[in-house]
JSON list of C-alpha atoms in Angstrom, two decimals:
[
{"chain": "A", "resi": 1136, "resn": "ASN", "atom": "CA", "xyz": [-56.19, -45.87, 24.36]},
{"chain": "A", "resi": 1137, "resn": "ALA", "atom": "CA", "xyz": [-56.19, -48.74, 21.91]},
{"chain": "A", "resi": 1138, "resn": "GLY", "atom": "CA", "xyz": [-55.36, -47.88, 18.35]},
{"chain": "A", "resi": 1139, "resn": "VAL", "atom": "CA", "xyz": [-57.36, -48.76, 15.29]},
{"chain": "A", "resi": 1140, "resn": "MET", "atom": "CA", "xyz": [-58.13, -52.47, 15.31]},
{"chain": "A", "resi": 1141, "resn": "GLN", "atom": "CA", "xyz": [-58.70, -54.49, 12.22]},
{"chain": "A", "resi": 1142, "resn": "ASN", "atom": "CA", "xyz": [-59.64, -58.12, 11.96]},
{"chain": "A", "resi": 1143, "resn": "PRO", "atom": "CA", "xyz": [-58.87, -60.61, 10.66]},
{"chain": "A", "resi": 1144, "resn": "ARG", "atom": "CA", "xyz": [-55.24, -59.75, 9.91]},
{"chain": "A", "resi": 1145, "resn": "HIS", "atom": "CA", "xyz": [-55.15, -62.30, 7.22]},
{"chain": "A", "resi": 1146, "resn": "LEU", "atom": "CA", "xyz": [-58.04, -63.69, 5.22]},
{"chain": "A", "resi": 1147, "resn": "VAL", "atom": "CA", "xyz": [-57.97, -66.35, 2.55]},
{"chain": "A", "resi": 1148, "resn": "ARG", "atom": "CA", "xyz": [-60.93, -66.80, 0.28]},
{"chain": "A", "resi": 1149, "resn": "ARG", "atom": "CA", "xyz": [-61.63, -68.87, -2.84]},
{"chain": "A", "resi": 1150, "resn": "ARG", "atom": "CA", "xyz": [-62.95, -67.17, -5.90]},
{"chain": "A", "resi": 1151, "resn": "GLY", "atom": "CA", "xyz": [-66.63, -66.48, -5.64]},
{"chain": "A", "resi": 1152, "resn": "GLN", "atom": "CA", "xyz": [-66.74, -66.38, -1.83]},
{"chain": "A", "resi": 1153, "resn": "GLU", "atom": "CA", "xyz": [-67.47, -63.31, 0.27]},
{"chain": "A", "resi": 1154, "resn": "ALA", "atom": "CA", "xyz": [-64.91, -61.43, 2.36]},
{"chain": "A", "resi": 1155, "resn": "ARG", "atom": "CA", "xyz": [-65.82, -59.30, 5.37]},
{"chain": "A", "resi": 1156, "resn": "LEU", "atom": "CA", "xyz": [-63.22, -57.00, 6.84]},
{"chain": "A", "resi": 1157, "resn": "ARG", "atom": "CA", "xyz": [-63.77, -55.29, 10.14]},
{"chain": "A", "resi": 1158, "resn": "CYS", "atom": "CA", "xyz": [-62.48, -52.09, 11.51]},
{"chain": "A", "resi": 1159, "resn": "SER", "atom": "CA", "xyz": [-62.92, -50.69, 15.04]},
{"chain": "A", "resi": 1160, "resn": "PRO", "atom": "CA", "xyz": [-61.75, -47.06, 15.14]},
{"chain": "A", "resi": 1161, "resn": "MET", "atom": "CA", "xyz": [-59.94, -45.43, 17.92]},
{"chain": "A", "resi": 1162, "resn": "LYS", "atom": "CA", "xyz": [-62.01, -44.52, 20.92]},
{"chain": "A", "resi": 1163, "resn": "GLY", "atom": "CA", "xyz": [-63.72, -41.22, 20.38]},
{"chain": "A", "resi": 1164, "resn": "HIS", "atom": "CA", "xyz": [-63.24, -41.36, 16.60]},
{"chain": "A", "resi": 1165, "resn": "SER", "atom": "CA", "xyz": [-66.38, -41.30, 14.49]},
{"chain": "A", "resi": 1166, "resn": "HIS", "atom": "CA", "xyz": [-64.86, -41.06, 11.00]},
{"chain": "A", "resi": 1167, "resn": "VAL", "atom": "CA", "xyz": [-63.56, -44.08, 9.16]},
{"chain": "A", "resi": 1168, "resn": "TYR", "atom": "CA", "xyz": [-61.70, -44.40, 5.91]},
{"chain": "A", "resi": 1169, "resn": "TRP", "atom": "CA", "xyz": [-60.87, -47.52, 3.95]},
{"chain": "A", "resi": 1170, "resn": "TYR", "atom": "CA", "xyz": [-57.90, -47.88, 1.61]},
{"chain": "A", "resi": 1171, "resn": "ARG", "atom": "CA", "xyz": [-56.59, -50.63, -0.56]},
{"chain": "A", "resi": 1172, "resn": "GLN", "atom": "CA", "xyz": [-52.87, -51.31, -1.23]},
{"chain": "A", "resi": 1173, "resn": "LEU", "atom": "CA", "xyz": [-51.63, -53.55, -3.98]},
{"chain": "A", "resi": 1174, "resn": "PRO", "atom": "CA", "xyz": [-48.06, -54.92, -3.73]},
{"chain": "A", "resi": 1175, "resn": "GLU", "atom": "CA", "xyz": [-45.39, -52.26, -4.38]},
{"chain": "A", "resi": 1176, "resn": "GLU", "atom": "CA", "xyz": [-48.00, -49.54, -4.70]},
{"chain": "A", "resi": 1177, "resn": "GLY", "atom": "CA", "xyz": [-49.36, -46.74, -2.51]},
{"chain": "A", "resi": 1178, "resn": "LEU", "atom": "CA", "xyz": [-52.69, -46.79, -0.70]},
{"chain": "A", "resi": 1179, "resn": "LYS", "atom": "CA", "xyz": [-55.68, -45.91, -2.70]},
{"chain": "A", "resi": 1180, "resn": "PHE", "atom": "CA", "xyz": [-58.76, -44.27, -1.12]},
{"chain": "A", "resi": 1181, "resn": "MET", "atom": "CA", "xyz": [-61.87, -46.34, -1.28]},
{"chain": "A", "resi": 1182, "resn": "VAL", "atom": "CA", "xyz": [-64.60, -44.89, 1.00]},
{"chain": "A", "resi": 1183, "resn": "TYR", "atom": "CA", "xyz": [-65.11, -42.43, 3.79]},
{"chain": "A", "resi": 1184, "resn": "LEU", "atom": "CA", "xyz": [-67.83, -43.03, 6.36]},
{"chain": "A", "resi": 1185, "resn": "GLN", "atom": "CA", "xyz": [-69.21, -41.37, 9.47]},
{"chain": "A", "resi": 1186, "resn": "LYS", "atom": "CA", "xyz": [-71.52, -43.19, 11.86]},
{"chain": "A", "resi": 1187, "resn": "GLU", "atom": "CA", "xyz": [-74.44, -44.59, 9.80]},
{"chain": "A", "resi": 1188, "resn": "ASN", "atom": "CA", "xyz": [-73.51, -42.51, 6.75]},
{"chain": "A", "resi": 1189, "resn": "ILE", "atom": "CA", "xyz": [-71.43, -43.00, 3.69]},
{"chain": "A", "resi": 1190, "resn": "ILE", "atom": "CA", "xyz": [-69.89, -39.60, 2.93]},
{"chain": "A", "resi": 1191, "resn": "ASP", "atom": "CA", "xyz": [-67.70, -40.44, -0.06]},
{"chain": "A", "resi": 1192, "resn": "GLU", "atom": "CA", "xyz": [-67.51, -43.74, -1.83]},
{"chain": "A", "resi": 1193, "resn": "SER", "atom": "CA", "xyz": [-65.94, -42.47, -5.02]},
{"chain": "A", "resi": 1194, "resn": "GLY", "atom": "CA", "xyz": [-63.00, -44.89, -4.74]},
{"chain": "A", "resi": 1195, "resn": "MET", "atom": "CA", "xyz": [-65.08, -47.97, -4.38]},
{"chain": "A", "resi": 1196, "resn": "PRO", "atom": "CA", "xyz": [-65.48, -50.29, -7.34]},
{"chain": "A", "resi": 1197, "resn": "LYS", "atom": "CA", "xyz": [-69.03, -50.07, -8.68]},
{"chain": "A", "resi": 1198, "resn": "GLU", "atom": "CA", "xyz": [-69.82, -53.71, -8.17]},
{"chain": "A", "resi": 1199, "resn": "ARG", "atom": "CA", "xyz": [-69.32, -56.28, -5.41]},
{"chain": "A", "resi": 1200, "resn": "PHE", "atom": "CA", "xyz": [-67.83, -53.81, -2.84]},
{"chain": "A", "resi": 1201, "resn": "SER", "atom": "CA", "xyz": [-69.82, -52.18, -0.05]},
{"chain": "A", "resi": 1202, "resn": "ALA", "atom": "CA", "xyz": [-69.07, -50.58, 3.26]},
{"chain": "A", "resi": 1203, "resn": "GLU", "atom": "CA", "xyz": [-70.96, -49.67, 6.35]},
{"chain": "A", "resi": 1204, "resn": "PHE", "atom": "CA", "xyz": [-70.37, -48.06, 9.69]},
{"chain": "A", "resi": 1205, "resn": "PRO", "atom": "CA", "xyz": [-73.39, -48.81, 11.93]},
{"chain": "A", "resi": 1206, "resn": "LYS", "atom": "CA", "xyz": [-74.37, -46.93, 14.99]},
{"chain": "A", "resi": 1207, "resn": "GLU", "atom": "CA", "xyz": [-73.03, -49.81, 17.11]},
{"chain": "A", "resi": 1208, "resn": "GLY", "atom": "CA", "xyz": [-70.10, -52.00, 16.20]},
{"chain": "A", "resi": 1209, "resn": "PRO", "atom": "CA", "xyz": [-67.26, -51.86, 13.80]},
{"chain": "A", "resi": 1210, "resn": "SER", "atom": "CA", "xyz": [-67.12, -50.59, 10.31]},
{"chain": "A", "resi": 1211, "resn": "ILE", "atom": "CA", "xyz": [-67.39, -53.44, 7.71]},
{"chain": "A", "resi": 1212, "resn": "LEU", "atom": "CA", "xyz": [-65.97, -53.60, 4.23]},
{"chain": "A", "resi": 1213, "resn": "ARG", "atom": "CA", "xyz": [-67.68, -56.34, 2.32]},
{"chain": "A", "resi": 1214, "resn": "ILE", "atom": "CA", "xyz": [-66.48, -57.89, -0.91]},
{"chain": "A", "resi": 1215, "resn": "GLN", "atom": "CA", "xyz": [-68.84, -60.21, -2.63]},
{"chain": "A", "resi": 1216, "resn": "GLN", "atom": "CA", "xyz": [-67.83, -62.92, -5.14]},
{"chain": "A", "resi": 1217, "resn": "VAL", "atom": "CA", "xyz": [-64.17, -62.20, -4.68]},
{"chain": "A", "resi": 1218, "resn": "VAL", "atom": "CA", "xyz": [-61.79, -62.52, -7.63]},
{"chain": "A", "resi": 1219, "resn": "ARG", "atom": "CA", "xyz": [-58.02, -62.90, -7.65]},
{"chain": "A", "resi": 1220, "resn": "GLY", "atom": "CA", "xyz": [-57.58, -59.21, -8.44]},
{"chain": "A", "resi": 1221, "resn": "ASP", "atom": "CA", "xyz": [-59.09, -58.37, -5.05]},
{"chain": "A", "resi": 1222, "resn": "SER", "atom": "CA", "xyz": [-56.01, -59.78, -3.38]},
{"chain": "A", "resi": 1223, "resn": "ALA", "atom": "CA", "xyz": [-54.47, -56.84, -1.52]},
{"chain": "A", "resi": 1224, "resn": "ALA", "atom": "CA", "xyz": [-53.93, -55.32, 1.84]},
{"chain": "A", "resi": 1225, "resn": "TYR", "atom": "CA", "xyz": [-56.95, -53.32, 3.05]},
{"chain": "A", "resi": 1226, "resn": "PHE", "atom": "CA", "xyz": [-56.26, -50.60, 5.56]},
{"chain": "A", "resi": 1227, "resn": "CYS", "atom": "CA", "xyz": [-58.77, -48.73, 7.74]},
{"chain": "A", "resi": 1228, "resn": "ALA", "atom": "CA", "xyz": [-58.08, -45.36, 9.30]},
{"chain": "A", "resi": 1229, "resn": "SER", "atom": "CA", "xyz": [-60.04, -43.24, 11.76]},
{"chain": "A", "resi": 1230, "resn": "SER", "atom": "CA", "xyz": [-60.07, -39.65, 12.76]},
{"chain": "A", "resi": 1231, "resn": "PRO", "atom": "CA", "xyz": [-61.80, -37.55, 15.45]},
{"chain": "A", "resi": 1232, "resn": "PRO", "atom": "CA", "xyz": [-65.08, -35.69, 15.01]},
{"chain": "A", "resi": 1233, "resn": "ALA", "atom": "CA", "xyz": [-65.05, -32.40, 13.13]},
{"chain": "A", "resi": 1234, "resn": "GLY", "atom": "CA", "xyz": [-63.41, -29.46, 14.77]},
{"chain": "A", "resi": 1235, "resn": "GLY", "atom": "CA", "xyz": [-59.77, -30.41, 14.49]},
{"chain": "A", "resi": 1236, "resn": "THR", "atom": "CA", "xyz": [-57.21, -31.53, 12.01]},
{"chain": "A", "resi": 1237, "resn": "ASP", "atom": "CA", "xyz": [-58.14, -34.68, 10.14]},
{"chain": "A", "resi": 1238, "resn": "THR", "atom": "CA", "xyz": [-55.01, -36.60, 11.00]},
{"chain": "A", "resi": 1239, "resn": "GLN", "atom": "CA", "xyz": [-55.79, -40.21, 10.22]},
{"chain": "A", "resi": 1240, "resn": "TYR", "atom": "CA", "xyz": [-54.64, -43.08, 12.37]},
{"chain": "A", "resi": 1241, "resn": "PHE", "atom": "CA", "xyz": [-54.25, -46.37, 10.55]},
{"chain": "A", "resi": 1242, "resn": "GLY", "atom": "CA", "xyz": [-54.93, -49.90, 11.58]},
{"chain": "A", "resi": 1243, "resn": "PRO", "atom": "CA", "xyz": [-52.52, -52.85, 10.86]},
{"chain": "A", "resi": 1244, "resn": "GLY", "atom": "CA", "xyz": [-54.50, -53.88, 7.83]},
{"chain": "A", "resi": 1245, "resn": "THR", "atom": "CA", "xyz": [-56.13, -57.04, 6.60]},
{"chain": "A", "resi": 1246, "resn": "ARG", "atom": "CA", "xyz": [-54.32, -59.01, 3.94]},
{"chain": "A", "resi": 1247, "resn": "LEU", "atom": "CA", "xyz": [-56.81, -60.65, 1.70]},
{"chain": "A", "resi": 1248, "resn": "THR", "atom": "CA", "xyz": [-55.62, -63.57, -0.48]},
{"chain": "A", "resi": 1249, "resn": "VAL", "atom": "CA", "xyz": [-57.93, -64.94, -3.07]},
{"chain": "A", "resi": 1250, "resn": "LEU", "atom": "CA", "xyz": [-57.13, -68.40, -4.31]},
{"chain": "B", "resi": 822, "resn": "LEU", "atom": "CA", "xyz": [-56.20, -32.59, -4.70]},
{"chain": "B", "resi": 823, "resn": "ALA", "atom": "CA", "xyz": [-52.65, -31.52, -5.22]},
{"chain": "B", "resi": 824, "resn": "LYS", "atom": "CA", "xyz": [-50.48, -34.11, -6.81]},
{"chain": "B", "resi": 825, "resn": "THR", "atom": "CA", "xyz": [-47.16, -34.94, -5.20]},
{"chain": "B", "resi": 826, "resn": "THR", "atom": "CA", "xyz": [-43.88, -36.15, -6.61]},
{"chain": "B", "resi": 827, "resn": "GLN", "atom": "CA", "xyz": [-41.22, -37.88, -4.58]},
{"chain": "B", "resi": 828, "resn": "PRO", "atom": "CA", "xyz": [-38.06, -39.93, -5.34]},
{"chain": "B", "resi": 829, "resn": "ILE", "atom": "CA", "xyz": [-38.87, -43.57, -5.66]},
{"chain": "B", "resi": 830, "resn": "SER", "atom": "CA", "xyz": [-36.08, -44.70, -3.40]},
{"chain": "B", "resi": 831, "resn": "MET", "atom": "CA", "xyz": [-33.12, -43.53, -1.37]},
{"chain": "B", "resi": 832, "resn": "ASP", "atom": "CA", "xyz": [-30.25, -45.23, 0.45]},
{"chain": "B", "resi": 833, "resn": "SER", "atom": "CA", "xyz": [-28.48, -43.89, 3.51]},
{"chain": "B", "resi": 834, "resn": "TYR", "atom": "CA", "xyz": [-25.93, -45.02, 6.08]},
{"chain": "B", "resi": 835, "resn": "GLU", "atom": "CA", "xyz": [-26.78, -45.35, 9.69]},
{"chain": "B", "resi": 836, "resn": "GLY", "atom": "CA", "xyz": [-26.16, -42.14, 11.61]},
{"chain": "B", "resi": 837, "resn": "GLN", "atom": "CA", "xyz": [-26.58, -39.81, 8.62]},
{"chain": "B", "resi": 838, "resn": "GLU", "atom": "CA", "xyz": [-29.25, -37.18, 8.20]},
{"chain": "B", "resi": 839, "resn": "VAL", "atom": "CA", "xyz": [-31.74, -38.01, 5.48]},
{"chain": "B", "resi": 840, "resn": "ASN", "atom": "CA", "xyz": [-33.69, -35.43, 3.55]},
{"chain": "B", "resi": 841, "resn": "ILE", "atom": "CA", "xyz": [-36.65, -36.49, 1.40]},
{"chain": "B", "resi": 842, "resn": "THR", "atom": "CA", "xyz": [-38.09, -33.78, -0.88]},
{"chain": "B", "resi": 843, "resn": "CYS", "atom": "CA", "xyz": [-41.66, -33.72, -2.17]},
{"chain": "B", "resi": 844, "resn": "SER", "atom": "CA", "xyz": [-42.88, -31.57, -5.02]},
{"chain": "B", "resi": 845, "resn": "HIS", "atom": "CA", "xyz": [-46.50, -30.25, -4.91]},
{"chain": "B", "resi": 846, "resn": "ASN", "atom": "CA", "xyz": [-46.64, -27.46, -7.46]},
{"chain": "B", "resi": 847, "resn": "ASN", "atom": "CA", "xyz": [-50.47, -27.23, -7.35]},
{"chain": "B", "resi": 848, "resn": "ILE", "atom": "CA", "xyz": [-50.84, -26.90, -3.62]},
{"chain": "B", "resi": 849, "resn": "ALA", "atom": "CA", "xyz": [-53.89, -24.87, -2.56]},
{"chain": "B", "resi": 850, "resn": "THR", "atom": "CA", "xyz": [-54.13, -22.15, -0.02]},
{"chain": "B", "resi": 851, "resn": "ASN", "atom": "CA", "xyz": [-55.89, -24.30, 2.57]},
{"chain": "B", "resi": 852, "resn": "ASP", "atom": "CA", "xyz": [-53.71, -27.40, 2.03]},
{"chain": "B", "resi": 853, "resn": "TYR", "atom": "CA", "xyz": [-51.36, -28.68, 4.63]},
{"chain": "B", "resi": 854, "resn": "ILE", "atom": "CA", "xyz": [-48.50, -31.06, 4.08]},
{"chain": "B", "resi": 855, "resn": "THR", "atom": "CA", "xyz": [-48.47, -34.36, 5.95]},
{"chain": "B", "resi": 856, "resn": "TRP", "atom": "CA", "xyz": [-45.88, -37.11, 6.03]},
{"chain": "B", "resi": 857, "resn": "TYR", "atom": "CA", "xyz": [-46.53, -40.78, 6.85]},
{"chain": "B", "resi": 858, "resn": "GLN", "atom": "CA", "xyz": [-44.18, -43.66, 7.45]},
{"chain": "B", "resi": 859, "resn": "GLN", "atom": "CA", "xyz": [-45.02, -47.26, 6.59]},
{"chain": "B", "resi": 860, "resn": "PHE", "atom": "CA", "xyz": [-43.13, -50.31, 7.59]},
{"chain": "B", "resi": 861, "resn": "PRO", "atom": "CA", "xyz": [-43.64, -53.63, 5.72]},
{"chain": "B", "resi": 862, "resn": "SER", "atom": "CA", "xyz": [-46.91, -55.36, 6.70]},
{"chain": "B", "resi": 863, "resn": "GLN", "atom": "CA", "xyz": [-48.11, -52.38, 8.76]},
{"chain": "B", "resi": 864, "resn": "GLY", "atom": "CA", "xyz": [-50.39, -49.43, 8.30]},
{"chain": "B", "resi": 865, "resn": "PRO", "atom": "CA", "xyz": [-49.02, -45.89, 7.69]},
{"chain": "B", "resi": 866, "resn": "ARG", "atom": "CA", "xyz": [-48.00, -44.00, 10.75]},
{"chain": "B", "resi": 867, "resn": "PHE", "atom": "CA", "xyz": [-48.34, -40.22, 10.99]},
{"chain": "B", "resi": 868, "resn": "ILE", "atom": "CA", "xyz": [-44.94, -38.49, 11.34]},
{"chain": "B", "resi": 869, "resn": "ILE", "atom": "CA", "xyz": [-45.40, -34.77, 10.94]},
{"chain": "B", "resi": 870, "resn": "GLN", "atom": "CA", "xyz": [-47.65, -32.11, 9.50]},
{"chain": "B", "resi": 871, "resn": "GLY", "atom": "CA", "xyz": [-47.05, -28.48, 8.57]},
{"chain": "B", "resi": 872, "resn": "TYR", "atom": "CA", "xyz": [-48.31, -25.44, 6.63]},
{"chain": "B", "resi": 873, "resn": "LYS", "atom": "CA", "xyz": [-45.28, -23.22, 6.14]},
{"chain": "B", "resi": 874, "resn": "THR", "atom": "CA", "xyz": [-41.67, -22.63, 7.33]},
{"chain": "B", "resi": 875, "resn": "LYS", "atom": "CA", "xyz": [-40.46, -25.29, 9.72]},
{"chain": "B", "resi": 876, "resn": "VAL", "atom": "CA", "xyz": [-42.13, -27.75, 12.04]},
{"chain": "B", "resi": 877, "resn": "THR", "atom": "CA", "xyz": [-40.12, -30.00, 14.31]},
{"chain": "B", "resi": 878, "resn": "ASN", "atom": "CA", "xyz": [-41.14, -32.88, 16.58]},
{"chain": "B", "resi": 879, "resn": "GLU", "atom": "CA", "xyz": [-39.36, -35.67, 18.31]},
{"chain": "B", "resi": 880, "resn": "VAL", "atom": "CA", "xyz": [-39.15, -37.76, 15.16]},
{"chain": "B", "resi": 881, "resn": "ALA", "atom": "CA", "xyz": [-38.50, -35.37, 12.27]},
{"chain": "B", "resi": 882, "resn": "SER", "atom": "CA", "xyz": [-38.46, -31.84, 10.90]},
{"chain": "B", "resi": 883, "resn": "LEU", "atom": "CA", "xyz": [-40.38, -30.54, 8.04]},
{"chain": "B", "resi": 884, "resn": "PHE", "atom": "CA", "xyz": [-39.09, -27.64, 5.98]},
{"chain": "B", "resi": 885, "resn": "ILE", "atom": "CA", "xyz": [-41.54, -25.73, 3.71]},
{"chain": "B", "resi": 886, "resn": "PRO", "atom": "CA", "xyz": [-40.30, -22.79, 1.58]},
{"chain": "B", "resi": 887, "resn": "ALA", "atom": "CA", "xyz": [-42.26, -19.62, 1.16]},
{"chain": "B", "resi": 888, "resn": "ASP", "atom": "CA", "xyz": [-43.84, -20.61, -2.11]},
{"chain": "B", "resi": 889, "resn": "ARG", "atom": "CA", "xyz": [-44.98, -24.01, -0.51]},
{"chain": "B", "resi": 890, "resn": "LYS", "atom": "CA", "xyz": [-44.43, -25.77, -3.88]},
{"chain": "B", "resi": 891, "resn": "SER", "atom": "CA", "xyz": [-42.22, -28.30, -2.24]},
{"chain": "B", "resi": 892, "resn": "SER", "atom": "CA", "xyz": [-41.37, -29.63, 1.23]},
{"chain": "B", "resi": 893, "resn": "THR", "atom": "CA", "xyz": [-38.48, -31.57, 2.74]},
{"chain": "B", "resi": 894, "resn": "LEU", "atom": "CA", "xyz": [-38.81, -34.20, 5.45]},
{"chain": "B", "resi": 895, "resn": "SER", "atom": "CA", "xyz": [-35.57, -34.37, 7.46]},
{"chain": "B", "resi": 896, "resn": "LEU", "atom": "CA", "xyz": [-34.80, -37.45, 9.55]},
{"chain": "B", "resi": 897, "resn": "PRO", "atom": "CA", "xyz": [-31.78, -36.84, 11.85]},
{"chain": "B", "resi": 898, "resn": "ARG", "atom": "CA", "xyz": [-29.23, -39.62, 12.40]},
{"chain": "B", "resi": 899, "resn": "VAL", "atom": "CA", "xyz": [-31.19, -42.50, 10.85]},
{"chain": "B", "resi": 900, "resn": "SER", "atom": "CA", "xyz": [-30.97, -46.00, 12.16]},
{"chain": "B", "resi": 901, "resn": "LEU", "atom": "CA", "xyz": [-31.80, -49.34, 10.62]},
{"chain": "B", "resi": 902, "resn": "SER", "atom": "CA", "xyz": [-35.25, -49.17, 12.12]},
{"chain": "B", "resi": 903, "resn": "ASP", "atom": "CA", "xyz": [-36.02, -46.07, 9.94]},
{"chain": "B", "resi": 904, "resn": "THR", "atom": "CA", "xyz": [-35.99, -48.29, 6.86]},
{"chain": "B", "resi": 905, "resn": "ALA", "atom": "CA", "xyz": [-39.57, -47.76, 5.56]},
{"chain": "B", "resi": 906, "resn": "VAL", "atom": "CA", "xyz": [-41.61, -46.12, 2.83]},
{"chain": "B", "resi": 907, "resn": "TYR", "atom": "CA", "xyz": [-42.30, -42.42, 3.41]},
{"chain": "B", "resi": 908, "resn": "TYR", "atom": "CA", "xyz": [-45.37, -40.78, 1.91]},
{"chain": "B", "resi": 909, "resn": "CYS", "atom": "CA", "xyz": [-45.97, -37.11, 1.32]},
{"chain": "B", "resi": 910, "resn": "LEU", "atom": "CA", "xyz": [-49.63, -36.01, 1.24]},
{"chain": "B", "resi": 911, "resn": "VAL", "atom": "CA", "xyz": [-51.17, -32.60, 0.52]},
{"chain": "B", "resi": 912, "resn": "GLY", "atom": "CA", "xyz": [-54.71, -31.73, 1.53]},
{"chain": "B", "resi": 913, "resn": "ASP", "atom": "CA", "xyz": [-57.01, -29.66, 3.64]},
{"chain": "B", "resi": 914, "resn": "PRO", "atom": "CA", "xyz": [-57.18, -31.35, 7.00]},
{"chain": "B", "resi": 915, "resn": "PHE", "atom": "CA", "xyz": [-59.90, -29.23, 8.51]},
{"chain": "B", "resi": 916, "resn": "ARG", "atom": "CA", "xyz": [-63.21, -30.89, 7.96]},
{"chain": "B", "resi": 917, "resn": "ASN", "atom": "CA", "xyz": [-65.06, -28.11, 9.49]},
{"chain": "B", "resi": 918, "resn": "SER", "atom": "CA", "xyz": [-63.98, -26.02, 6.50]},
{"chain": "B", "resi": 919, "resn": "GLY", "atom": "CA", "xyz": [-65.39, -28.63, 4.20]},
{"chain": "B", "resi": 920, "resn": "GLY", "atom": "CA", "xyz": [-62.18, -30.53, 3.54]},
{"chain": "B", "resi": 921, "resn": "TYR", "atom": "CA", "xyz": [-61.01, -33.91, 4.57]},
{"chain": "B", "resi": 922, "resn": "GLN", "atom": "CA", "xyz": [-58.10, -35.98, 3.76]},
{"chain": "B", "resi": 923, "resn": "LYS", "atom": "CA", "xyz": [-59.53, -37.98, 0.90]},
{"chain": "B", "resi": 924, "resn": "VAL", "atom": "CA", "xyz": [-56.15, -38.89, -0.37]},
{"chain": "B", "resi": 925, "resn": "THR", "atom": "CA", "xyz": [-54.48, -41.34, -2.56]},
{"chain": "B", "resi": 926, "resn": "PHE", "atom": "CA", "xyz": [-51.05, -42.13, -1.37]},
{"chain": "B", "resi": 927, "resn": "GLY", "atom": "CA", "xyz": [-48.44, -42.12, -4.07]},
{"chain": "B", "resi": 928, "resn": "THR", "atom": "CA", "xyz": [-45.83, -44.82, -4.29]},
{"chain": "B", "resi": 929, "resn": "GLY", "atom": "CA", "xyz": [-43.79, -42.96, -1.71]},
{"chain": "B", "resi": 930, "resn": "THR", "atom": "CA", "xyz": [-40.05, -43.00, -1.17]},
{"chain": "B", "resi": 931, "resn": "LYS", "atom": "CA", "xyz": [-38.56, -46.29, -0.12]},
{"chain": "B", "resi": 932, "resn": "LEU", "atom": "CA", "xyz": [-35.72, -45.48, 2.30]},
{"chain": "B", "resi": 933, "resn": "GLN", "atom": "CA", "xyz": [-33.17, -48.13, 2.87]},
{"chain": "B", "resi": 934, "resn": "VAL", "atom": "CA", "xyz": [-30.76, -47.55, 5.73]},
{"chain": "B", "resi": 935, "resn": "ILE", "atom": "CA", "xyz": [-27.51, -49.37, 5.44]},
{"chain": "B", "resi": 936, "resn": "PRO", "atom": "CA", "xyz": [-25.32, -50.46, 8.41]}
]
């Protein structure tokens, strides 16, 4: 059973470009979480999604950031018009459907560098 | 969400037992305590989860006193490969009770194992 997959692992963008980060949850998992980690800091919650639904996006910046988890395909975290302050590691986690503990399994992360 | 407090860093020699304590004075009745481990350039990895008293698995033990206002992660006989950041999280892991682990990881405890 493959773990949580994220791609790309490293992404370099120039200011003003768009960044698209992909996350494929573990098989059988229908809940996805996105986190952002700045250097020397802990992970900060951004958004929680179920298939085709955004459940909680209270941690997402109000502008330029969006997330989706379509019926088919991976979850996408999209950052428009990136700025240097968006440089960080972005982690995705997944968990099984309701009915059990919500232990989250994390992917390896995508390191975004904005030049 | 209950806030947690951990030491920023700890050093230990190889082969010693390491105990990392986390304070969570405002823990709620439904909250569980979960510990994650994060190596550099990787996503956090679930270590152990517990509600009260003691939980043990092949990796670690978790000690929780009766008042549940703190918890201690115990790593037996650490090796160099245990050098990592350890995060303590508190939350209701059962989504069918309305909770989910919308968490913000603190800065964690940076454990350095010395040869």
